[in-house]
Amino acid sequence: METVKQHAVHGGTLRYLKHDSATTGTSMTLSVFVPPGDGPFPVLIWLSGLTCTEDNFTTKAGAYAAAAEQGVIIVAPDTSPRGEGVADDPAYDLGQGAGFYVDATESPWAPHFRMESYVVEELIGLIDAEFPTTKARSISGHSMGGHGALTLALRHPHLFRSVSAFAPISSPTRCPWGEKAFTAYLGPDRETWDAHDAARLIEGGVGEGCYDDILIDQGDADPFLTEQLKPELLVQAGEAAGQTITLRMQPGYDHSYFFMASFIDDHVAFHAARLKD
């Protein structure tokens, strides 16, 4: 990986990096914060939401003071492949910036939009090879990235110690954002969609017994709460399957990074406790 720029922050080091991805067939970008000290350190992977790049969380979440204190590396990749020759759509909720953390099977998306494989196969290996990690890791994210964090943790529980999310798309098979993206990326057979729906996965017992708790923060003033996010479906699935889900409805908070910055320390501590046991 090539370091594009580097900053000192909270005693640690923040690097913006890029590399040629064998998975997506494109150049991919990410940021990596390494706390002060020699390590090795556990890793928290952060997945961002629609329209975001690796820069949104990096500059707006205010996570690095807590990460430095807890001794946790934080990795924030871009949300999709990009570049000339990569399929796109003029809408904000499809194409570049909207990878949905699935491996597309449909044209024209399939050649490059392989974000599930990128995160769980290529990115994890690169980080463990390039940085002083303990090879213990957790995952979190926001909105589309919250969906990604939940589904990747449930589908690949051997890779992650814990999972949390801010305002996740809880059941993409039952909301307009998810229905649009899954139709484009995965095709019209809705049965195939369930494998990428956190609420459906929990209902089906996927990841059963792997996570002692799943922490969800959701603002009650979020304009997408009722139509797109539907956290009650996660809670219902958890109750049916015996999976503990801690849903914290935060009064007055919306969908922005001001919301995440207000509670990110809790999430870093939540993961740190499980990464170091």
Coordinates of N, CA and C in Angstrom, one line a residue, residues 42-156:
P42 N -5.2 -4.5 18.5 CA -6.4 -5.0 17.8 C -6.9 -4.0 16.9
V43 N -7.8 -4.4 16.0 CA -8.3 -3.6 14.9 C -9.8 -3.4 15.0
L44 N -10.3 -2.2 14.7 CA -11.7 -1.9 14.5 C -11.8 -1.4 13.0
I45 N -12.6 -2.1 12.3 CA -12.9 -1.7 10.9 C -14.2 -0.9 10.9
W46 N -14.1 0.2 10.2 CA -15.3 1.1 10.2 C -15.8 1.1 8.7
L47 N -17.1 0.9 8.5 CA -17.7 1.0 7.2 C -18.7 2.2 7.1
S48 N -18.4 3.0 6.1 CA -19.2 4.2 6.0 C -20.5 4.1 5.2
G49 N -21.3 5.1 5.1 CA -22.6 5.1 4.5 C -22.6 5.7 3.1
L50 N -23.8 5.8 2.5 CA -24.0 6.2 1.2 C -23.3 7.6 0.9
T51 N -22.7 7.7 -0.2 CA -22.0 8.9 -0.7 C -20.6 9.1 -0.1
C52 N -20.3 8.3 0.9 CA -19.1 8.6 1.7 C -17.8 8.0 1.0
T53 N -16.7 8.6 1.3 CA -15.4 8.0 1.0 C -14.7 7.6 2.3
E54 N -13.4 7.3 2.2 CA -12.7 7.0 3.5 C -12.5 8.2 4.3
D55 N -12.8 9.4 3.8 CA -12.5 10.6 4.5 C -13.6 11.1 5.5
N56 N -14.8 10.7 5.3 CA -15.9 11.2 6.1 C -15.7 10.8 7.6
F57 N -15.6 9.5 7.9 CA -15.4 9.1 9.2 C -14.1 9.7 9.8
T58 N -13.1 9.7 8.9 CA -11.7 10.0 9.4 C -11.7 11.5 9.9
T59 N -12.4 12.4 9.2 CA -12.3 13.8 9.6 C -13.5 14.2 10.5
K60 N -14.6 13.5 10.6 CA -15.7 14.0 11.3 C -16.1 13.2 12.5
A61 N -15.7 11.9 12.7 CA -16.2 11.1 13.8 C -15.6 11.4 15.1
G62 N -14.3 11.9 15.1 CA -13.7 12.2 16.4 C -13.3 11.0 17.2
A63 N -13.0 9.9 16.5 CA -12.8 8.6 17.2 C -11.4 8.4 17.7
Y64 N -10.4 9.2 17.3 CA -9.0 8.8 17.5 C -8.5 9.1 19.0
A65 N -9.1 10.0 19.7 CA -8.7 10.1 21.1 C -9.1 8.8 21.9
A66 N -10.3 8.3 21.7 CA -10.7 7.1 22.3 C -9.9 5.9 21.8
A67 N -9.6 5.9 20.5 CA -8.8 4.8 20.0 C -7.3 4.8 20.5
A68 N -6.8 6.0 20.7 CA -5.4 6.1 21.3 C -5.5 5.6 22.7
E69 N -6.5 6.1 23.5 CA -6.6 5.7 24.9 C -6.8 4.1 25.0
Q70 N -7.6 3.6 24.2 CA -7.9 2.1 24.3 C -6.9 1.3 23.6
G71 N -6.0 1.9 22.8 CA -5.0 1.1 22.0 C -5.6 0.2 20.9
V72 N -6.3 0.9 20.0 CA -7.0 0.2 19.0 C -6.7 0.9 17.6
I73 N -6.3 0.1 16.6 CA -6.2 0.6 15.3 C -7.6 0.7 14.7
I74 N -7.8 1.8 13.9 CA -9.1 2.0 13.2 C -8.8 2.1 11.7
V75 N -9.5 1.2 11.0 CA -9.3 1.2 9.5 C -10.7 1.6 8.9
A76 N -10.6 2.6 8.0 CA -11.8 3.1 7.3 C -11.6 3.1 5.8
P77 N -12.1 2.0 5.1 CA -12.0 2.0 3.7 C -13.1 2.8 3.0
D78 N -12.8 3.0 1.7 CA -13.9 3.6 0.8 C -15.1 2.7 0.7
T79 N -16.2 3.3 0.3 CA -17.5 2.6 0.3 C -17.7 1.8 -1.0
S80 N -16.9 2.0 -2.0 CA -17.1 1.3 -3.3 C -15.8 1.4 -4.2
P81 N -15.8 0.6 -5.2 CA -14.8 0.9 -6.3 C -15.1 2.2 -7.0
R82 N -14.1 2.8 -7.6 CA -14.3 4.0 -8.3 C -13.3 4.1 -9.5
G83 N -13.6 5.0 -10.4 CA -12.6 5.2 -11.5 C -13.2 5.0 -12.9
E84 N -12.4 5.3 -13.8 CA -12.8 5.2 -15.2 C -13.1 3.7 -15.5
G85 N -14.1 3.4 -16.2 CA -14.5 2.1 -16.6 C -15.3 1.3 -15.5
V86 N -15.5 2.0 -14.3 CA -16.3 1.4 -13.3 C -17.7 1.9 -13.4
A87 N -18.7 0.9 -13.4 CA -20.1 1.2 -13.6 C -20.5 2.3 -12.5
D88 N -21.5 3.1 -12.9 CA -22.0 4.1 -12.0 C -23.4 4.5 -12.4
D89 N -24.0 5.3 -11.5 CA -25.4 5.7 -11.7 C -25.5 7.1 -11.2
P90 N -26.3 8.0 -11.9 CA -26.4 9.4 -11.4 C -27.1 9.5 -10.0
A91 N -27.8 8.5 -9.6 CA -28.4 8.6 -8.2 C -27.4 8.4 -7.1
Y92 N -27.6 9.0 -6.0 CA -26.7 8.9 -4.9 C -26.7 7.6 -4.2
D93 N -27.8 6.8 -4.4 CA -27.9 5.5 -3.7 C -27.7 4.3 -4.5
L94 N -26.9 4.5 -5.6 CA -26.5 3.3 -6.4 C -25.2 3.7 -7.1
G95 N -24.4 2.6 -7.3 CA -23.1 2.8 -8.0 C -22.0 3.3 -7.1
Q96 N -21.1 4.2 -7.7 CA -19.9 4.6 -6.9 C -20.3 5.4 -5.7
G97 N -19.8 5.0 -4.5 CA -20.2 5.6 -3.3 C -21.4 4.8 -2.6
A98 N -21.8 3.7 -3.3 CA -23.0 3.0 -2.8 C -22.8 1.5 -3.0
G99 N -21.7 0.9 -2.5 CA -21.4 -0.5 -2.8 C -22.2 -1.5 -2.0
F100 N -22.8 -1.0 -0.9 CA -23.6 -1.9 0.0 C -23.0 -3.1 0.5
Y101 N -21.6 -3.2 0.4 CA -20.9 -4.3 1.0 C -21.4 -5.7 0.6
V102 N -21.7 -5.8 -0.7 CA -22.1 -7.1 -1.2 C -21.2 -7.4 -2.5
D103 N -21.2 -8.6 -2.9 CA -20.5 -8.9 -4.2 C -21.6 -9.0 -5.3
A104 N -21.6 -8.0 -6.2 CA -22.6 -8.0 -7.2 C -22.5 -9.2 -8.1
T105 N -23.6 -9.6 -8.6 CA -23.7 -10.7 -9.5 C -24.3 -10.3 -10.9
E106 N -24.8 -9.1 -11.0 CA -25.5 -8.6 -12.2 C -24.6 -7.6 -12.9
S107 N -24.8 -7.6 -14.3 CA -24.2 -6.6 -15.1 C -24.9 -5.3 -14.9
P108 N -24.2 -4.1 -15.0 CA -22.7 -4.0 -15.3 C -21.9 -3.9 -14.0
W109 N -22.5 -4.3 -12.9 CA -21.8 -4.1 -11.6 C -20.8 -5.2 -11.2
A110 N -21.1 -6.4 -11.7 CA -20.3 -7.6 -11.2 C -18.8 -7.5 -11.3
P111 N -18.2 -6.9 -12.4 CA -16.8 -7.0 -12.5 C -16.0 -6.2 -11.4
H112 N -16.6 -5.2 -10.8 CA -15.9 -4.4 -9.8 C -16.5 -4.3 -8.5
F113 N -17.8 -4.4 -8.4 CA -18.5 -4.2 -7.1 C -18.5 -5.5 -6.3
R114 N -17.4 -5.7 -5.6 CA -17.2 -6.9 -4.8 C -16.7 -6.5 -3.4
M115 N -17.5 -5.7 -2.8 CA -17.1 -5.1 -1.5 C -17.1 -6.0 -0.4
E116 N -18.0 -7.1 -0.4 CA -17.9 -8.0 0.7 C -16.5 -8.8 0.7
S117 N -16.2 -9.3 -0.5 CA -14.9 -10.0 -0.6 C -13.7 -9.0 -0.4
Y118 N -13.9 -7.8 -0.8 CA -12.8 -6.8 -0.6 C -12.5 -6.7 0.9
V119 N -13.5 -6.5 1.7 CA -13.4 -6.2 3.1 C -12.9 -7.5 3.8
V120 N -13.6 -8.6 3.6 CA -13.3 -9.8 4.5 C -12.1 -10.6 4.0
E121 N -11.7 -10.5 2.7 CA -10.6 -11.3 2.2 C -9.4 -10.4 2.0
E122 N -9.5 -9.3 1.2 CA -8.3 -8.6 0.8 C -7.9 -7.6 1.9
L123 N -8.8 -6.7 2.3 CA -8.5 -5.7 3.3 C -7.9 -6.2 4.6
I124 N -8.5 -7.2 5.2 CA -8.1 -7.7 6.4 C -6.6 -8.3 6.3
G125 N -6.4 -9.0 5.2 CA -5.0 -9.5 5.0 C -4.0 -8.4 4.8
L126 N -4.3 -7.4 4.1 CA -3.4 -6.2 3.9 C -3.1 -5.6 5.2
I127 N -4.1 -5.3 6.0 CA -3.9 -4.6 7.3 C -3.0 -5.5 8.2
D128 N -3.3 -6.8 8.3 CA -2.5 -7.6 9.2 C -1.0 -7.7 8.7
A129 N -0.8 -7.6 7.4 CA 0.5 -7.7 6.8 C 1.3 -6.4 7.0
E130 N 0.6 -5.3 6.9 CA 1.3 -4.0 6.9 C 1.4 -3.3 8.2
F131 N 0.6 -3.7 9.2 CA 0.5 -2.9 10.5 C 0.7 -3.9 11.6
P132 N 1.1 -3.4 12.8 CA 1.3 -4.2 14.0 C 0.0 -4.6 14.7
T133 N -0.7 -5.6 14.1 CA -2.0 -6.0 14.7 C -1.8 -7.3 15.5
T134 N -2.8 -7.5 16.4 CA -2.9 -8.8 17.1 C -3.7 -9.8 16.3
K135 N -4.2 -9.4 15.2 CA -5.1 -10.2 14.3 C -6.5 -10.5 15.0
A136 N -6.7 -9.7 16.1 CA -8.1 -9.7 16.6 C -8.8 -8.4 16.1
R137 N -10.0 -8.5 15.7 CA -10.7 -7.4 15.0 C -12.2 -7.4 15.3
S138 N -12.7 -6.2 15.2 CA -14.2 -6.0 15.3 C -14.6 -5.1 14.2
I139 N -15.9 -4.9 14.1 CA -16.4 -4.1 12.9 C -17.6 -3.2 13.3
S140 N -17.7 -2.0 12.8 CA -18.7 -1.1 13.0 C -19.0 -0.3 11.8
G141 N -20.1 0.5 11.8 CA -20.4 1.3 10.6 C -21.6 2.1 10.8
H142 N -21.9 2.9 9.8 CA -23.0 3.9 9.9 C -23.9 3.7 8.6
S143 N -25.2 3.6 8.8 CA -26.2 3.6 7.8 C -26.0 2.4 6.8
M144 N -25.7 2.7 5.6 CA -25.3 1.6 4.7 C -24.1 0.8 5.2
G145 N -23.2 1.5 5.9 CA -22.0 0.8 6.5 C -22.4 0.1 7.8
G146 N -23.5 0.5 8.5 CA -24.0 -0.3 9.6 C -24.6 -1.6 9.1
H147 N -25.3 -1.5 8.0 CA -25.8 -2.7 7.3 C -24.6 -3.6 7.0
G148 N -23.6 -3.1 6.4 CA -22.4 -3.9 6.1 C -21.7 -4.5 7.3
A149 N -21.6 -3.7 8.3 CA -20.9 -4.2 9.6 C -21.7 -5.4 10.1
L150 N -23.0 -5.2 10.2 CA -23.9 -6.3 10.8 C -23.8 -7.6 9.9
T151 N -24.0 -7.4 8.6 CA -24.1 -8.6 7.8 C -22.8 -9.3 7.6
L152 N -21.7 -8.5 7.5 CA -20.4 -9.2 7.4 C -20.0 -9.9 8.7
A153 N -20.3 -9.3 9.9 CA -20.1 -9.9 11.2 C -20.9 -11.2 11.3
L154 N -22.1 -11.2 10.9 CA -23.0 -12.4 11.0 C -22.6 -13.4 10.0
R155 N -22.2 -13.1 8.8 CA -21.8 -14.0 7.8 C -20.4 -14.6 8.0
H156 N -19.5 -13.8 8.7 CA -18.1 -14.2 8.8 C -17.7 -14.1 10.3

